[in-house]
mmCIF file of C-alpha atoms in Angstrom:
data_model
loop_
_atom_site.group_PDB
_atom_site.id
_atom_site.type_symbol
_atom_site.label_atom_id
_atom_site.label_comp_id
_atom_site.label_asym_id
_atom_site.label_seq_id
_atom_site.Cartn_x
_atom_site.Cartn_y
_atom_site.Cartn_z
ATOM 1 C CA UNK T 1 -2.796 -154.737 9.114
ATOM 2 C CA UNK T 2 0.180 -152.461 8.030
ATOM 3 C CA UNK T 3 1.344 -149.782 9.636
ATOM 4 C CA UNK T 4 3.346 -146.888 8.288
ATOM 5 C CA UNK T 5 6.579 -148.001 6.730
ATOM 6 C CA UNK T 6 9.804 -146.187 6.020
ATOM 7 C CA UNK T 7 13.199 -146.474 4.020
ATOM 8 C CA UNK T 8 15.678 -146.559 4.695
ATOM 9 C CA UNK T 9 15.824 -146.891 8.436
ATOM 10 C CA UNK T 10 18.989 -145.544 8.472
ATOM 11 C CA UNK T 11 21.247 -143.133 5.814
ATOM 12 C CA UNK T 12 24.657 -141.954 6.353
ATOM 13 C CA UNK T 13 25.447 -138.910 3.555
ATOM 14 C CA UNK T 14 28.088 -136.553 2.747
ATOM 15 C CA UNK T 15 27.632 -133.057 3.761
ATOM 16 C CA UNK T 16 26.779 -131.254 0.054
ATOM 17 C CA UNK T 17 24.993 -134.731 -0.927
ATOM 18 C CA UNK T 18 20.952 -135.177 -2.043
ATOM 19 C CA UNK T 19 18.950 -138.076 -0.491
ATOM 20 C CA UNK T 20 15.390 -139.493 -0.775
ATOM 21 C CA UNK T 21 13.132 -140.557 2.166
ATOM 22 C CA UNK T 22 9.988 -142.781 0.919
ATOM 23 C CA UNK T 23 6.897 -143.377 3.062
ATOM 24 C CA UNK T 24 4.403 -145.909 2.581
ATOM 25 C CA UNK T 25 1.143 -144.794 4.854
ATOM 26 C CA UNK T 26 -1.329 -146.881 5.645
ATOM 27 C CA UNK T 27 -3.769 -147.950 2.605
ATOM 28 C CA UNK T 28 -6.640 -145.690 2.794
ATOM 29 C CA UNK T 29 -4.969 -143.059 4.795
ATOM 30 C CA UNK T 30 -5.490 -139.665 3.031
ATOM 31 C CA UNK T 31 -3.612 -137.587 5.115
ATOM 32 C CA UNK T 32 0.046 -137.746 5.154
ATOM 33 C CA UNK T 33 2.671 -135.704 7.254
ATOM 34 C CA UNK T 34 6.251 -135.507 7.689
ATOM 35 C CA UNK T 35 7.953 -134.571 11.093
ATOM 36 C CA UNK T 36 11.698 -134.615 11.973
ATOM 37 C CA UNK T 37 13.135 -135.359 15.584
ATOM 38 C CA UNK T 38 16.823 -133.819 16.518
ATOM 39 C CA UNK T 39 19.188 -135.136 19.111
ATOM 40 C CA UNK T 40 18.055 -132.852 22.096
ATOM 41 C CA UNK T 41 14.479 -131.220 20.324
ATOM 42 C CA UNK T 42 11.409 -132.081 20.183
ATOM 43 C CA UNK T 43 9.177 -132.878 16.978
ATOM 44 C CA UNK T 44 8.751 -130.610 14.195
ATOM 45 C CA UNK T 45 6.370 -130.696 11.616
ATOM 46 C CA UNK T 46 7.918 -130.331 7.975
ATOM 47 C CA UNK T 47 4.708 -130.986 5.877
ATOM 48 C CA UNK T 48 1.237 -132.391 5.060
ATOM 49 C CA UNK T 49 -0.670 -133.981 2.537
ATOM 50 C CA UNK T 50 -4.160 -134.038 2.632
ATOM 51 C CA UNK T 51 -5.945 -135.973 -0.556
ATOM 52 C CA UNK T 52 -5.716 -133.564 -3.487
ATOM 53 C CA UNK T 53 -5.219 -130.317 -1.773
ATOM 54 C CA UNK T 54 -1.994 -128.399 -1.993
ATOM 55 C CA UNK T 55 0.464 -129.741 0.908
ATOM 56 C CA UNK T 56 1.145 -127.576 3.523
ATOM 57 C CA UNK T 57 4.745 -126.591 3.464
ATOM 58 C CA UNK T 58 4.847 -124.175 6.056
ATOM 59 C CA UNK T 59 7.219 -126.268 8.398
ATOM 60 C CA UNK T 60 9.764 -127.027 6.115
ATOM 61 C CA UNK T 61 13.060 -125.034 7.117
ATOM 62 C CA UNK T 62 14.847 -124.342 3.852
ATOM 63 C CA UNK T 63 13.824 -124.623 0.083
ATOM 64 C CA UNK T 64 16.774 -127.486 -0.163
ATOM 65 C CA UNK T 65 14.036 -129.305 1.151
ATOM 66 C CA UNK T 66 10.726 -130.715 -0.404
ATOM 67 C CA UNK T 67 8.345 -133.219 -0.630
ATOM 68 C CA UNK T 68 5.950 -135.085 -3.250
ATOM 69 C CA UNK T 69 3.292 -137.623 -2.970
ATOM 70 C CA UNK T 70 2.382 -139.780 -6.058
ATOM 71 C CA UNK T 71 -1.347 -141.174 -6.782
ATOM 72 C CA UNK T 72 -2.286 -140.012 -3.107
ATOM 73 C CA UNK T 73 -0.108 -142.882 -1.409
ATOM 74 C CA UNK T 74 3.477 -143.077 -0.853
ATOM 75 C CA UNK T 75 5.497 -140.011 -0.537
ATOM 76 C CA UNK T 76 9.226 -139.051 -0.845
ATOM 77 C CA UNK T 77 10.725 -135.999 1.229
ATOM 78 C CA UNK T 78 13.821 -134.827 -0.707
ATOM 79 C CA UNK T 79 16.551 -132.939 0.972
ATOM 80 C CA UNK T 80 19.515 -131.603 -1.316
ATOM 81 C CA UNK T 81 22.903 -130.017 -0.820
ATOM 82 C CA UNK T 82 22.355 -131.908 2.635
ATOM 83 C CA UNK T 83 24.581 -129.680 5.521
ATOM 84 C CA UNK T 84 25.597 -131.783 8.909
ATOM 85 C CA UNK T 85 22.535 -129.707 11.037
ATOM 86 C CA UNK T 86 20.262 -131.762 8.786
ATOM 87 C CA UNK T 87 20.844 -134.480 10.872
ATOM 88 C CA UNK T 88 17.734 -136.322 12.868
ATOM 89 C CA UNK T 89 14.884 -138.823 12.178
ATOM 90 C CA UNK T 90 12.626 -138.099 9.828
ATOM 91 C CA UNK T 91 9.220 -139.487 10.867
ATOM 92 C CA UNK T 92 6.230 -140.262 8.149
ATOM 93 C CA UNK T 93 2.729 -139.946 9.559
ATOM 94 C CA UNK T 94 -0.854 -141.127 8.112
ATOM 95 C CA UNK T 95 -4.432 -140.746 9.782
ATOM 96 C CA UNK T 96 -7.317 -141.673 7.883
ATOM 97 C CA UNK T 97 -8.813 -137.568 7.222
ATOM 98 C CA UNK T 98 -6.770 -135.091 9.046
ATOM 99 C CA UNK T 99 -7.886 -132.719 12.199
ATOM 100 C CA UNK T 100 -8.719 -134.830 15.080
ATOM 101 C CA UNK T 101 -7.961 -138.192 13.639
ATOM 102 C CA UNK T 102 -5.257 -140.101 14.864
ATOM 103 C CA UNK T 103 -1.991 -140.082 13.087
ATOM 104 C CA UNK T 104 -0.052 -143.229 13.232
ATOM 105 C CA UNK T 105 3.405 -142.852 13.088
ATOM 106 C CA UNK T 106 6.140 -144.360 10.844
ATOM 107 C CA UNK T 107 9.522 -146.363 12.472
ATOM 108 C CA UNK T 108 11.801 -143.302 10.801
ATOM 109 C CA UNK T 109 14.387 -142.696 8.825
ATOM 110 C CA UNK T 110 17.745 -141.701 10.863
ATOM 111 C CA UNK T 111 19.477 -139.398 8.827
ATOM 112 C CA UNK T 112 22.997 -138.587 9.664
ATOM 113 C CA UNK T 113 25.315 -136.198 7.435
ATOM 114 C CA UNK T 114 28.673 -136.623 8.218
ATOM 115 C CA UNK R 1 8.539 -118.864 23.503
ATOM 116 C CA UNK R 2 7.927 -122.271 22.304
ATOM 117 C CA UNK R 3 4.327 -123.232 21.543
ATOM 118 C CA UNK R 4 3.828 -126.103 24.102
ATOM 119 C CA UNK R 5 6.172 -126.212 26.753
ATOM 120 C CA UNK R 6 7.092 -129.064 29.482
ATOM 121 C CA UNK R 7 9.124 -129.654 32.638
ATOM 122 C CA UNK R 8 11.451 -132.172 30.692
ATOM 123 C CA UNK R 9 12.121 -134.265 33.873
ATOM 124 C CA UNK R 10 13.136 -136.914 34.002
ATOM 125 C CA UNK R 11 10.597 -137.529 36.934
ATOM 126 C CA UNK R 12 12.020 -140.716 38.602
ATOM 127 C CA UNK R 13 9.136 -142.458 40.739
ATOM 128 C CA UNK R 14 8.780 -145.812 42.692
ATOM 129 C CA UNK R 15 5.915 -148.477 41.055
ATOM 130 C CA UNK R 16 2.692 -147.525 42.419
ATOM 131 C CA UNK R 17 3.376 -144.214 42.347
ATOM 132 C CA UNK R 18 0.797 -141.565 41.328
ATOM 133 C CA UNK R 19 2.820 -139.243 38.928
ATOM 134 C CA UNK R 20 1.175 -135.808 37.057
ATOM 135 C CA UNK R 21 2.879 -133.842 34.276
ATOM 136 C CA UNK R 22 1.894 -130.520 33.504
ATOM 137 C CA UNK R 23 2.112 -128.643 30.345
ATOM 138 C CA UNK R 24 1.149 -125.216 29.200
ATOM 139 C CA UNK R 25 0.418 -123.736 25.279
ATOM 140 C CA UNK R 26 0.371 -120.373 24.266
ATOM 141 C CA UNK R 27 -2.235 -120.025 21.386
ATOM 142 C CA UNK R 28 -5.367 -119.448 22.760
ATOM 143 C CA UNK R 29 -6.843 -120.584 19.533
ATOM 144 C CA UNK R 30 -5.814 -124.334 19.818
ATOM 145 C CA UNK R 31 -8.414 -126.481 19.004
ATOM 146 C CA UNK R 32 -6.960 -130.041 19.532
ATOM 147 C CA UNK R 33 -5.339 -131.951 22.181
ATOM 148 C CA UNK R 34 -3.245 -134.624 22.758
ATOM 149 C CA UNK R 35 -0.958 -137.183 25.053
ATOM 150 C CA UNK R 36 1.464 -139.046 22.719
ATOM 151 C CA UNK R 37 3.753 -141.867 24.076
ATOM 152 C CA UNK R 38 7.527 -142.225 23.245
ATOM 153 C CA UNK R 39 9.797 -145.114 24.159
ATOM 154 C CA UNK R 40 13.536 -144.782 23.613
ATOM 155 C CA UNK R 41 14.479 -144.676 19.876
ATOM 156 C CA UNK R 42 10.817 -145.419 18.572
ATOM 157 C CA UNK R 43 8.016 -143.465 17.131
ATOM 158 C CA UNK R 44 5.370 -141.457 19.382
ATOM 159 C CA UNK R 45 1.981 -143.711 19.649
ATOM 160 C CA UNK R 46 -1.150 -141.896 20.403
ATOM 161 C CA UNK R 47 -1.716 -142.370 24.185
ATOM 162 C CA UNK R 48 -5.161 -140.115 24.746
ATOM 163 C CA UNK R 49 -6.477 -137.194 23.220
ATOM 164 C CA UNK R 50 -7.978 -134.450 25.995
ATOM 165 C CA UNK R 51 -11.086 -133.144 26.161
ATOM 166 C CA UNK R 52 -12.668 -129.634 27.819
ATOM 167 C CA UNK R 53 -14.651 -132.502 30.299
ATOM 168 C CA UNK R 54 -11.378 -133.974 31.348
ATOM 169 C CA UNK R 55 -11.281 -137.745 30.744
ATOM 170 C CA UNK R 56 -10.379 -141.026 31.922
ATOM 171 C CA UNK R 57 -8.706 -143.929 30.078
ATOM 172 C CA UNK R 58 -7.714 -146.882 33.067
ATOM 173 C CA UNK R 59 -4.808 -145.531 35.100
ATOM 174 C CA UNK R 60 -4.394 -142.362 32.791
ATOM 175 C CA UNK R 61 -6.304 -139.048 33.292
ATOM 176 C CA UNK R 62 -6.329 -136.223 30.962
ATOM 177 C CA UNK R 63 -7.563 -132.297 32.123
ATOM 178 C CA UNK R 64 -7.662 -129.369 30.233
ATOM 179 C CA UNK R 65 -8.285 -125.790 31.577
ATOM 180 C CA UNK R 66 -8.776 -123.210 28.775
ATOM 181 C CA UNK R 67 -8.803 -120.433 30.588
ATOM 182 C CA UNK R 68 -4.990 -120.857 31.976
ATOM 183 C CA UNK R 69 -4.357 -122.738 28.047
ATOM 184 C CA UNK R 70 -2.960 -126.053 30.130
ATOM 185 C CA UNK R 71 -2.953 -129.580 29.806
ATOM 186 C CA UNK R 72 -2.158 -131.941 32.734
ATOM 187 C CA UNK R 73 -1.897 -136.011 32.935
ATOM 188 C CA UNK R 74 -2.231 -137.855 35.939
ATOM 189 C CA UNK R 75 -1.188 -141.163 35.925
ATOM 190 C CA UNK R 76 -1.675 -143.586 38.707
ATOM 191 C CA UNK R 77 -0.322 -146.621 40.347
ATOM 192 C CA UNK R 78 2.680 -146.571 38.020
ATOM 193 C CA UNK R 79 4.179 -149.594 36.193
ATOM 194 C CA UNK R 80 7.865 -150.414 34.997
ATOM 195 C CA UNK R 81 6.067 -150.237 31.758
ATOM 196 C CA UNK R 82 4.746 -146.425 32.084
ATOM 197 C CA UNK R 83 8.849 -145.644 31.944
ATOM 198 C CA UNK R 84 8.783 -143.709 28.547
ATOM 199 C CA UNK R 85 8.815 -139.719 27.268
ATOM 200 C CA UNK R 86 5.129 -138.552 27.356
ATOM 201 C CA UNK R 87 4.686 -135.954 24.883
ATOM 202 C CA UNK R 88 1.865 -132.923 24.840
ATOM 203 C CA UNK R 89 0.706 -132.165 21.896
ATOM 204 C CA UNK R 90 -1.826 -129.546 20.314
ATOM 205 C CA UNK R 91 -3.303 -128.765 17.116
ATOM 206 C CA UNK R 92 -3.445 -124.648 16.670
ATOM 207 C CA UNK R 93 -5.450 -124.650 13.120
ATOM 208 C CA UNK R 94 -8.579 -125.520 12.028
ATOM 209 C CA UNK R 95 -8.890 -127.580 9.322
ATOM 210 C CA UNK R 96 -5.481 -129.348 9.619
ATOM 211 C CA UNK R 97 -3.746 -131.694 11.465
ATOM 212 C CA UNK R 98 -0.494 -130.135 11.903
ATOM 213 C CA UNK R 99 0.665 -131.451 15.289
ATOM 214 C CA UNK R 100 2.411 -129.338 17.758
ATOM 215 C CA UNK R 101 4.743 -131.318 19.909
ATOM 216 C CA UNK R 102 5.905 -130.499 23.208
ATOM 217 C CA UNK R 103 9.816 -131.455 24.636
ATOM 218 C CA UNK R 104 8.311 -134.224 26.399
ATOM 219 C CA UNK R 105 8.492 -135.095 29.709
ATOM 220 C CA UNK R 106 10.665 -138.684 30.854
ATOM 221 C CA UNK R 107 9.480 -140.775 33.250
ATOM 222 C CA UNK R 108 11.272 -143.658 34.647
ATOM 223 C CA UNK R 109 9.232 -146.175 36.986
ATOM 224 C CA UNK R 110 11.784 -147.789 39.115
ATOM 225 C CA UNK R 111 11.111 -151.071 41.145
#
């Protein structure tokens, strides 16, 4: 079946610019997260979805960034005024609950803010 | 101090080779645990999730002591294919899956 799909694959911005990620999880996933991968550092988590509960936001490093999902599928992470340390790939999770379940990761989106 | 913490590498071994990473977390209230898989400019893939028993998947082998809060993989009789980052990953909070990731640690099987 389908996995976890992303667009664009790749986005090259001005600095000061806004830009849209979208996610597509896999149908019937109801948990949804969003991490981000710098050149040199590891993952880090931005935010989750998790059916209708409020999303998690605690990862997400400034409020220029935020993050909707619409009829409990596919999900847009919105950065504005984007600044050059922005820069990375933004992966899209899904796993079928959340806890232990396995998350399935998207292909990213490589973000670079010139 | 960063939650989960690995020796980066790279760890350069000959095929056949019985390799172990190490990696250490520092909330004592983790609940989850994980091996994740990386190849070069893709996504991580779910490689084996650890248990307090330790377990076995093939080659792979997965430990985890509580006590010291670390997390070790064993892999042997290495392949070209095994060449990839292997991350370490935890979950800290119940009722979420919020994944922790480790650096990762690269591993490059040569022939």
């Amino acid at each position: 079946g389908a996995g976890v799909s992303q667009s664009p694959s790749n986005k090259v911005t001005e600095k000061g610019k806004d830009v849209e990620l979208r996610c597509d999880p896999i149908s019937g996933h109801t948990a949804l997260y969003w991490y981000r991968q710098s050149l040199g550092q590891g993952l880090e988590f931005l935010i989750y979805f998790q059916g209708n509960s409020a999303p998690d936001k605690s990862g997400l490093p400034s409020d220029r960034f935020s993050a909707e999902r619409t009829g409990g599928s596919v999900s847009t992470l919105t950065i504005q005024r984007t600044q050059q340390e922005d820069s990375a790939v933004y992966l899209c999770a899904s796993s079928l609950r959340y806890r232990g379940d396995e998350q399935y990761f998207g292909p990213g989106t490589r973000l670079t803010v010139t | 101090r960063k939650e989960v913490e690995q020796d980066p590498g790279p760890f350069n071994v000959p095929e056949g080779a019985t390799v172990a990473f190490n990696c250490t977390y520092s909330n004592s209230a983790s609940q989850s645990f994980f091996w994740y898989r990386q190849d070069c400019r893709k996504e991580p893939k779910l490689l084996m999730s650890v248990y307090s028993s330790g377990n076995e998947d093939g080659r792979f082998t997965a430990q985890l002591n509580r006590a010291s809060q670390y997390i070790s993989l064993l892999i042997r009789d290495s392949k070209l294919s095994d060449s990839a980052t292997y991350l370490c990953v935890v979950i800290t909070a119940r009722n979420t899956g919020k994944l922790i990731f480790g650096q990762g640690t690269t591993l490059q099987v040569k022939p």
